[in-house]
PDB file of C-alpha atoms in Angstrom:
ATOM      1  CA  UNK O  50      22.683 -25.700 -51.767  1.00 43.00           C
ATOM      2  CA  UNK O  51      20.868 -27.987 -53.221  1.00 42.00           C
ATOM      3  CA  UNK O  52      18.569 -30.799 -51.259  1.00 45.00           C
ATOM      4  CA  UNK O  53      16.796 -33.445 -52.191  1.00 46.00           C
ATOM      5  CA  UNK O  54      14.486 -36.355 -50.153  1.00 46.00           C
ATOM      6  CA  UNK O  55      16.854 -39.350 -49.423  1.00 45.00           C
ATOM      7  CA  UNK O  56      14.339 -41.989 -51.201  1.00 44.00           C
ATOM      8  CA  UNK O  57      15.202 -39.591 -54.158  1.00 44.00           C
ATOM      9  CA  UNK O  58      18.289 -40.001 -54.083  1.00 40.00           C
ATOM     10  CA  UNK O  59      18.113 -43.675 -53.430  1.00 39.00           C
ATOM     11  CA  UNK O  60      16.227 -43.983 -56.593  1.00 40.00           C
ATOM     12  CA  UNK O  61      18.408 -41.683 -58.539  1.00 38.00           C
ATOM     13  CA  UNK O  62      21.800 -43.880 -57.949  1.00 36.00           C
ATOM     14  CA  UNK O  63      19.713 -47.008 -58.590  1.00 36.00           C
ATOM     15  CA  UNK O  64      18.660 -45.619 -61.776  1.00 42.00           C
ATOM     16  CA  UNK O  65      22.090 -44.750 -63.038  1.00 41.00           C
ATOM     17  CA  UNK O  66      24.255 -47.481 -61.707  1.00 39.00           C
ATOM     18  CA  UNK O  67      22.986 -50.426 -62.493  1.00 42.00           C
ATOM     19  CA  UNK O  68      24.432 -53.794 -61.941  1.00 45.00           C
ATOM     20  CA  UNK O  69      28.144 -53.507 -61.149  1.00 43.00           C
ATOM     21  CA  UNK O  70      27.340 -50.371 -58.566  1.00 45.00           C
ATOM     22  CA  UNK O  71      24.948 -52.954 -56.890  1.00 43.00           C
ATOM     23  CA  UNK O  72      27.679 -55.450 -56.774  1.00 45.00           C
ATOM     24  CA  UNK O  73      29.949 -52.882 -55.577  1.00 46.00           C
ATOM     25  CA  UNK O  74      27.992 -51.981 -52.394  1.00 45.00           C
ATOM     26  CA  UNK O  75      28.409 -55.133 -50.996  1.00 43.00           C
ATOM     27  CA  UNK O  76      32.384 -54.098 -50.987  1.00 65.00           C
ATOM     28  CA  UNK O  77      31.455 -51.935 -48.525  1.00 84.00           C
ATOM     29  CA  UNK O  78      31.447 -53.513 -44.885  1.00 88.00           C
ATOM     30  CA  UNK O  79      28.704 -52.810 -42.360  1.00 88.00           C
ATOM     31  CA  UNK O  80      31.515 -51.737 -39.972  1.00 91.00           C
ATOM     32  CA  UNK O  81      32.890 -48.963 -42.715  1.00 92.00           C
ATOM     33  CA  UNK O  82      29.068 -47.735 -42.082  1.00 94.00           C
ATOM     34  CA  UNK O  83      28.345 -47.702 -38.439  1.00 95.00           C
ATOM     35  CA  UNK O  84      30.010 -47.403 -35.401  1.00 94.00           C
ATOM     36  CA  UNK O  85      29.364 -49.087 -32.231  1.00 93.00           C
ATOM     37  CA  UNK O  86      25.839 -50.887 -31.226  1.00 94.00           C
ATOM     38  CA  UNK O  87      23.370 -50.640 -28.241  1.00 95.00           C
ATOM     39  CA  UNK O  88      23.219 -53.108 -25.150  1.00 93.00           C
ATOM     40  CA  UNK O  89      21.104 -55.286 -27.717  1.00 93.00           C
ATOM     41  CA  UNK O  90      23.570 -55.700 -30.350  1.00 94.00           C
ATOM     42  CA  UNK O  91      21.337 -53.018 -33.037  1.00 95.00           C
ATOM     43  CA  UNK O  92      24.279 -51.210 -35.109  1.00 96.00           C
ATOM     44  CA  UNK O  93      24.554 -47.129 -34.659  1.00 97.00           C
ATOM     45  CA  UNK O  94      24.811 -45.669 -38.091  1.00 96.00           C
ATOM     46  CA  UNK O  95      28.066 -43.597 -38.473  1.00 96.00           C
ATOM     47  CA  UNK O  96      27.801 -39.603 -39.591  1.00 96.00           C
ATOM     48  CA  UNK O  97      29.162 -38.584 -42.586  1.00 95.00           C
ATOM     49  CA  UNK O  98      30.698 -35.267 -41.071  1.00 93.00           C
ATOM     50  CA  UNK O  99      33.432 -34.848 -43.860  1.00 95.00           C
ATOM     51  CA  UNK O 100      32.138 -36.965 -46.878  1.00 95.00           C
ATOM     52  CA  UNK O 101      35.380 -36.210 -48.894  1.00 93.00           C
ATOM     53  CA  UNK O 102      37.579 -38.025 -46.303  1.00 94.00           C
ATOM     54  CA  UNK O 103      35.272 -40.931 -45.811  1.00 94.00           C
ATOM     55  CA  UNK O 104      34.538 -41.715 -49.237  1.00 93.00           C
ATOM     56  CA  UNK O 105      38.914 -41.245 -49.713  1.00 92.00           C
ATOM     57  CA  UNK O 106      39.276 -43.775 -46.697  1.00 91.00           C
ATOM     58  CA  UNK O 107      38.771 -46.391 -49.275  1.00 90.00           C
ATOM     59  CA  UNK O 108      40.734 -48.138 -52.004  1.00 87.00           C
ATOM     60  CA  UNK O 109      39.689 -47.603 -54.634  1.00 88.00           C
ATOM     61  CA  UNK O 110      38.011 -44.110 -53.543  1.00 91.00           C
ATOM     62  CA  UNK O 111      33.799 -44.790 -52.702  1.00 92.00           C
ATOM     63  CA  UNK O 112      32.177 -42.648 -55.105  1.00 93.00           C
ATOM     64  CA  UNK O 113      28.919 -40.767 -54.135  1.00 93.00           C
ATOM     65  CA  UNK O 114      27.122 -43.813 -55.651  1.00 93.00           C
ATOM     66  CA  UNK O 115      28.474 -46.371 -53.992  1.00 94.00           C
ATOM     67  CA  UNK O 116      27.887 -44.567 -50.710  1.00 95.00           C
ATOM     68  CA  UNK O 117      24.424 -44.056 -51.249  1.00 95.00           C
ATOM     69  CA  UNK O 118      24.055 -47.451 -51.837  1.00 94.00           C
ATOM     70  CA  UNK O 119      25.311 -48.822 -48.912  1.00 95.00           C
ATOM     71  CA  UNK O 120      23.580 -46.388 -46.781  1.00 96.00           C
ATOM     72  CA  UNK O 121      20.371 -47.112 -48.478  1.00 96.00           C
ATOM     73  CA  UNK O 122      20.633 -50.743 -47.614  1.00 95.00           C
ATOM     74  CA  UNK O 123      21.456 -50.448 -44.055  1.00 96.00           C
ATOM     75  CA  UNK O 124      17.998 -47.604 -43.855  1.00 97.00           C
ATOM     76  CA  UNK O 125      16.180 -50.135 -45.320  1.00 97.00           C
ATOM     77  CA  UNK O 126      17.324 -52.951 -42.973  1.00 96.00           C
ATOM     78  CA  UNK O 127      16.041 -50.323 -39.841  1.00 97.00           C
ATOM     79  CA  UNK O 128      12.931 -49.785 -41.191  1.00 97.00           C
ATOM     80  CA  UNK O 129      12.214 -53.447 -41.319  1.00 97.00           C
ATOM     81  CA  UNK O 130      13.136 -53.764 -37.628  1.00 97.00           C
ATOM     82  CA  UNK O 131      11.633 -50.742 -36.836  1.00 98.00           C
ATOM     83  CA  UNK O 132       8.222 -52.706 -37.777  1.00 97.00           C
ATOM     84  CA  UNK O 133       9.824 -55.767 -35.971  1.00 97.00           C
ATOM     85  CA  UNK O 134      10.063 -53.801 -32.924  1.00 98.00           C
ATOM     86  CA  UNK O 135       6.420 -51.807 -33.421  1.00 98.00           C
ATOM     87  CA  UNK O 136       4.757 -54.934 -33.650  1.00 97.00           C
ATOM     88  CA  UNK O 137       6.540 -56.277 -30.359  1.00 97.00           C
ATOM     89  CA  UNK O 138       5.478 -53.395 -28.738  1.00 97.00           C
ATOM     90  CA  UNK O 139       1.726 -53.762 -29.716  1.00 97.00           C
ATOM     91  CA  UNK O 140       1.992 -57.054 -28.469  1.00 96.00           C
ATOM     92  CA  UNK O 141       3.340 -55.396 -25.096  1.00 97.00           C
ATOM     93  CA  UNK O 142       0.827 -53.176 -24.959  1.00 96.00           C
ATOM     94  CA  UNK O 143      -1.494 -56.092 -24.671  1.00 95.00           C
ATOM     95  CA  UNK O 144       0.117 -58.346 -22.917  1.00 94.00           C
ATOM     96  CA  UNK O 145       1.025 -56.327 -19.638  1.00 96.00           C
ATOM     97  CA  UNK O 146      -2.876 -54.980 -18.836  1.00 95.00           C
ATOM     98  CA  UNK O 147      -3.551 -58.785 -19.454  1.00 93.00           C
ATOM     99  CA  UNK O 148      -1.320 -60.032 -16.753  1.00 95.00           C
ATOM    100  CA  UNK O 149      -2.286 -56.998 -14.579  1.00 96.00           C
ATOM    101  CA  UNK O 150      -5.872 -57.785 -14.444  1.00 93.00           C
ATOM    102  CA  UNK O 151      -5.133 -61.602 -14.175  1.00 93.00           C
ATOM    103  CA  UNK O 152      -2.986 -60.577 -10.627  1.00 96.00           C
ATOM    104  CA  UNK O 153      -5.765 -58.592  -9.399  1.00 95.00           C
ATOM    105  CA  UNK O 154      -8.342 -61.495  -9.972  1.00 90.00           C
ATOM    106  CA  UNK O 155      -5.924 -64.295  -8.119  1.00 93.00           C
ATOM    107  CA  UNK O 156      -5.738 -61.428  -5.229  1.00 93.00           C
ATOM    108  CA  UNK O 157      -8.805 -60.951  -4.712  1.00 91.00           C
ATOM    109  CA  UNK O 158      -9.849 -65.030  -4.415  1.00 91.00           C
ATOM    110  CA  UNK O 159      -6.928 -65.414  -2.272  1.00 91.00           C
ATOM    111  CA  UNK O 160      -8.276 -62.447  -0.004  1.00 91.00           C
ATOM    112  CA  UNK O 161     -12.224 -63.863  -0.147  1.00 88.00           C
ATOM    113  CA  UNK O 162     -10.397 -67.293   1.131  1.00 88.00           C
ATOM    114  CA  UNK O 163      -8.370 -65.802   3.712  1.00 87.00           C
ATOM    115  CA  UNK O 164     -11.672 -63.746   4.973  1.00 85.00           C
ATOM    116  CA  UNK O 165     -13.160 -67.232   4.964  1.00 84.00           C
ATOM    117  CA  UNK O 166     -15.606 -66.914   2.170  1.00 80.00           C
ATOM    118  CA  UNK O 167     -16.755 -69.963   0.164  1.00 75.00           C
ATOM    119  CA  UNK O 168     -17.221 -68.279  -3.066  1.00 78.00           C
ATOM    120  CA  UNK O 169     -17.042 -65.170  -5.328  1.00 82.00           C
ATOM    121  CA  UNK O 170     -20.008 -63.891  -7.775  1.00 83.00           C
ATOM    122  CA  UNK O 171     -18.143 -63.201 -10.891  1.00 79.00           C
ATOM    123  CA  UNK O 172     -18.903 -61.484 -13.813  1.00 81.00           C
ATOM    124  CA  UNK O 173     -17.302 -63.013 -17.372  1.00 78.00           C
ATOM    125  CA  UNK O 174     -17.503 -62.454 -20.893  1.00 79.00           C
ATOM    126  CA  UNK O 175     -18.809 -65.281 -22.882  1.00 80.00           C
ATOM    127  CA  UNK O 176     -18.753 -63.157 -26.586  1.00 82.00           C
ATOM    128  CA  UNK O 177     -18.339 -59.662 -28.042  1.00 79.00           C
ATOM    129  CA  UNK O 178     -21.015 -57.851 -25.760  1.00 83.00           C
ATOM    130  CA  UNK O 179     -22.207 -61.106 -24.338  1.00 87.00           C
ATOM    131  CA  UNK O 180     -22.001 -61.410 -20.094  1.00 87.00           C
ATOM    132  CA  UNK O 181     -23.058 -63.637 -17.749  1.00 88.00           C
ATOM    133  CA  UNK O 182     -22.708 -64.522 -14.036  1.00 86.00           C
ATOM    134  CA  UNK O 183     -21.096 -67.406 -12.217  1.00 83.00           C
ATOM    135  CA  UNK O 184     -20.104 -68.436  -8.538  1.00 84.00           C
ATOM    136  CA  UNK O 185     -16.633 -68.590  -8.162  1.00 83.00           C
ATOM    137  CA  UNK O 186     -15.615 -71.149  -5.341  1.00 83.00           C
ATOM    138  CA  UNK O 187     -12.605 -69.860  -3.690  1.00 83.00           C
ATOM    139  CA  UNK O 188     -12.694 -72.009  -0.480  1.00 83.00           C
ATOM    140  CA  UNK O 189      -9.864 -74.775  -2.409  1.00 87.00           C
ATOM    141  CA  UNK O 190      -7.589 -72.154  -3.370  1.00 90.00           C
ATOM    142  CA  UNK O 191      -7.025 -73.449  -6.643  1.00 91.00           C
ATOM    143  CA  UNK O 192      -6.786 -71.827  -9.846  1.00 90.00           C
ATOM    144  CA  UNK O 193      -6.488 -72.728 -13.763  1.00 89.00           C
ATOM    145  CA  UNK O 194      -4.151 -70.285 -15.527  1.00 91.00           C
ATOM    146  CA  UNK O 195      -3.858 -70.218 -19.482  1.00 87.00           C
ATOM    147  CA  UNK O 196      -0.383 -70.250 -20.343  1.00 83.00           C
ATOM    148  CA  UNK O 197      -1.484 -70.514 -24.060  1.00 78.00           C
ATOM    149  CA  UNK O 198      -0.614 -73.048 -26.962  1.00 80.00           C
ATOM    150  CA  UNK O 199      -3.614 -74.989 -25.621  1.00 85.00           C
ATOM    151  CA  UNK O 200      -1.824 -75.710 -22.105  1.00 90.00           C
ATOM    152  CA  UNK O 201      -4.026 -74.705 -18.601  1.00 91.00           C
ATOM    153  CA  UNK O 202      -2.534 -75.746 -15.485  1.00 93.00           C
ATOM    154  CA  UNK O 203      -3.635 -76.063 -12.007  1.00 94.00           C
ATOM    155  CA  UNK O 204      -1.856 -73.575  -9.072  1.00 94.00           C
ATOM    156  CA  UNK O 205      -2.950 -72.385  -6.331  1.00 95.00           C
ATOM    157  CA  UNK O 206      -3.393 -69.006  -4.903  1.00 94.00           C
ATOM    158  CA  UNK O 207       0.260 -68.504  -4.001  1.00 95.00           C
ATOM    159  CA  UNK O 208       1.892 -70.175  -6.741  1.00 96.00           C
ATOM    160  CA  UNK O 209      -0.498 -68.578  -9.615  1.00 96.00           C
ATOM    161  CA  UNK O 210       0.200 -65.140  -8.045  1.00 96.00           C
ATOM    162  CA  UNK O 211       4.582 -65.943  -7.717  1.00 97.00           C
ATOM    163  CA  UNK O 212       4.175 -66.993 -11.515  1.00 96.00           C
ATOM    164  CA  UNK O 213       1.936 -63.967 -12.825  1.00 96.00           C
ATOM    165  CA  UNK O 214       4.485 -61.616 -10.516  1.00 97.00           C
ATOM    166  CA  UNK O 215       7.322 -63.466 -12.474  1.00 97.00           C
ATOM    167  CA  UNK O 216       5.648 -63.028 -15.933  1.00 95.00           C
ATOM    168  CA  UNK O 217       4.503 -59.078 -15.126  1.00 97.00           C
ATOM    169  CA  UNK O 218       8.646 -58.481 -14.149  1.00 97.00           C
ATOM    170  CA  UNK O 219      10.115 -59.935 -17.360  1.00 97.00           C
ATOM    171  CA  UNK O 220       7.303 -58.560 -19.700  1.00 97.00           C
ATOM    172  CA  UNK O 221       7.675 -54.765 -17.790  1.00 97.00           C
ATOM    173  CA  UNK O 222      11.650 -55.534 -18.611  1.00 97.00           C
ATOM    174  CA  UNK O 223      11.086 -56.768 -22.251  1.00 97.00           C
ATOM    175  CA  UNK O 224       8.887 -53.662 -23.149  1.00 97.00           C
ATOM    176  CA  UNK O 225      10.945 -51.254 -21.959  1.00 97.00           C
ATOM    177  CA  UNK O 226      14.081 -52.570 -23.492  1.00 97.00           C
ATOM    178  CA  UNK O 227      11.636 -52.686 -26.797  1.00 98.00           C
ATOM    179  CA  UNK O 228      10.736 -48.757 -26.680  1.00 97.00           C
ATOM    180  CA  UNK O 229      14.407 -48.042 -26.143  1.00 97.00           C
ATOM    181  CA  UNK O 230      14.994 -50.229 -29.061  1.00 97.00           C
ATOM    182  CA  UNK O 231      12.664 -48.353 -31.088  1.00 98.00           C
ATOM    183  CA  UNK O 232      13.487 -45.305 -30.101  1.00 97.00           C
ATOM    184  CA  UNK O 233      17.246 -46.151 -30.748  1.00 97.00           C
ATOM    185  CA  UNK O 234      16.389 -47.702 -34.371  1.00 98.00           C
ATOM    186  CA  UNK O 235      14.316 -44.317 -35.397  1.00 97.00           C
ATOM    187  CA  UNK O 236      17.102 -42.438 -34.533  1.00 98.00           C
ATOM    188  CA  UNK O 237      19.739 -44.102 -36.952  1.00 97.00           C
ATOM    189  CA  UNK O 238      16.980 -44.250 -39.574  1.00 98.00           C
ATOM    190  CA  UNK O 239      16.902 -40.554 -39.492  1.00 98.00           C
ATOM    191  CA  UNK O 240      20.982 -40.310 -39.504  1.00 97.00           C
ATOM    192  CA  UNK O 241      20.684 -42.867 -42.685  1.00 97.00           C
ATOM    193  CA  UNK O 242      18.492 -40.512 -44.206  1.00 97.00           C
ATOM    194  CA  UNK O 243      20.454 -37.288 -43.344  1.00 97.00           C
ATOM    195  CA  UNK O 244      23.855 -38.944 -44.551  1.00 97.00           C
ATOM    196  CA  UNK O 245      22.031 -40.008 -48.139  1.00 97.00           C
ATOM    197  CA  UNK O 246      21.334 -36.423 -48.828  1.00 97.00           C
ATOM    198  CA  UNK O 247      24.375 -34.881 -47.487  1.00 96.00           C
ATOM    199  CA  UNK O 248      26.469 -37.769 -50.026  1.00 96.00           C
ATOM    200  CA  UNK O 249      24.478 -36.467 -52.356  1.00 96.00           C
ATOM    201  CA  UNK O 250      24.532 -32.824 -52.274  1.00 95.00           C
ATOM    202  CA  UNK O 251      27.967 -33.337 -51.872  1.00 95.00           C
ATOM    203  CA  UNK O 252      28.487 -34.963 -55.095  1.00 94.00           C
ATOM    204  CA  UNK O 253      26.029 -32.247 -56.834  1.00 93.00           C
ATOM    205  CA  UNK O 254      28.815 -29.759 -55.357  1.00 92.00           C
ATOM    206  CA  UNK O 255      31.996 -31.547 -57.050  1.00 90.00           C
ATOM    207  CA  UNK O 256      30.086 -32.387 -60.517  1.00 89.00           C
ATOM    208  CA  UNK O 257      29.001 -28.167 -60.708  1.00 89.00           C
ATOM    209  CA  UNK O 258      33.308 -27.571 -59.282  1.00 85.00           C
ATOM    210  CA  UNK O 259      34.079 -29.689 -61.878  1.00 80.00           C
ATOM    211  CA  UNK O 260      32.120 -28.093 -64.575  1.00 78.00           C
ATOM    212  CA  UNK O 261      33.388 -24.876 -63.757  1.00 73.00           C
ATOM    213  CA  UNK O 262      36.711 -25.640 -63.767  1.00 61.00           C
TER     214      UNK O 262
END
């Protein structure tokens, strides 16, 4: 049997098709394609297990190009959200740690105020490589927190920590539903892929039956 890369294959149809095979894919329905989507609403890509009856199911009949085509355009679609979702997850990545160690700082000023201490040394970063030391006061129980787009905002102890415990909830939700994302989109990039060289083995097959007949 022969096998060949699915980006081959891809490039192959384009090659020989031209314009009215290009205008044909769009004939073909993301719904003919896939089948089903996640809790987020991302397609699942549908496998070709009998190619012959699928590409029949249509009228006219799909031929090999036509399927190719359409299956190339949905794997390209999932790699682009596939670097969507990497990027989100970057983001994630720095986010959480971020509002982890901004919990742990309100924490421990709440505790120095509720042991009755006045004021916390602190260490802080004024550049790349650049620290310096300041005295924290603690006895007001008030904090600043940068919510970003050039907004800081006065709390204190108990509010700051309620709001950074609300943030650290959604973001912890948000990532995870992110890597299953990913995971999920990966997954139907890889069936894309195996269905473009299975369509086109599968025409290889009827072209060399055809020949011999």
């Amino acid at each position: 049997m022969s096998t060949v890369p699915a980006k081959a294959a891809a490039a192959a149809v384009v090659d020989d098709a031209g314009d009215a095979d290009a205008t044909a894919v769009a004939n073909i329905s993301l719904d003919s394609i896939t089948e089903g989507k996640n809790d987020r609403g991302i397609p699942a890509t549908k496998f070709l297990d009998d190619i012959e009856l699928f590409a029949m199911s249509f009228t006219p009949p799909a031929s090999s190009e036509l399927l190719i085509g359409a299956y190339s355009d949905l794997y390209s679609k999932f790699k682009a959200y596939e670097q969507q979702l990497t990027q989100k997850k970057a983001t994630y990545r720095e986010k959480l740690p971020e509002i982890e160690k901004s919990i742990a700082l309100v924490g421990h000023l709440k505790t120095k105020k509720d042991a009755g201490e006045g004021g916390v040394i602190a260490r802080y970063n004024l550049a790349d490589t650049i620290y310096s030391k300041a005295e924290v006061d603690c006895s007001q129980g008030i904090v600043n927190l940068w919510l970003g787009a050039n907004v800081m905002l006065e709390y204190t102890y108990d509010e700051a920590l309620a709001l950074l415990t609300s943030k650290q909830t959604v973001a912890k939700k948000d990532y995870k539903e992110v890597m299953e994302d990913l995971t999920f989109t990966r997954n139907q990039i890889i069936t894309s892929e195996v269905n473009i060289s299975r369509i086109y083995n599968w025409d290889i097959r009827r072209k060399r039956e055809a020949g011999s007949s």
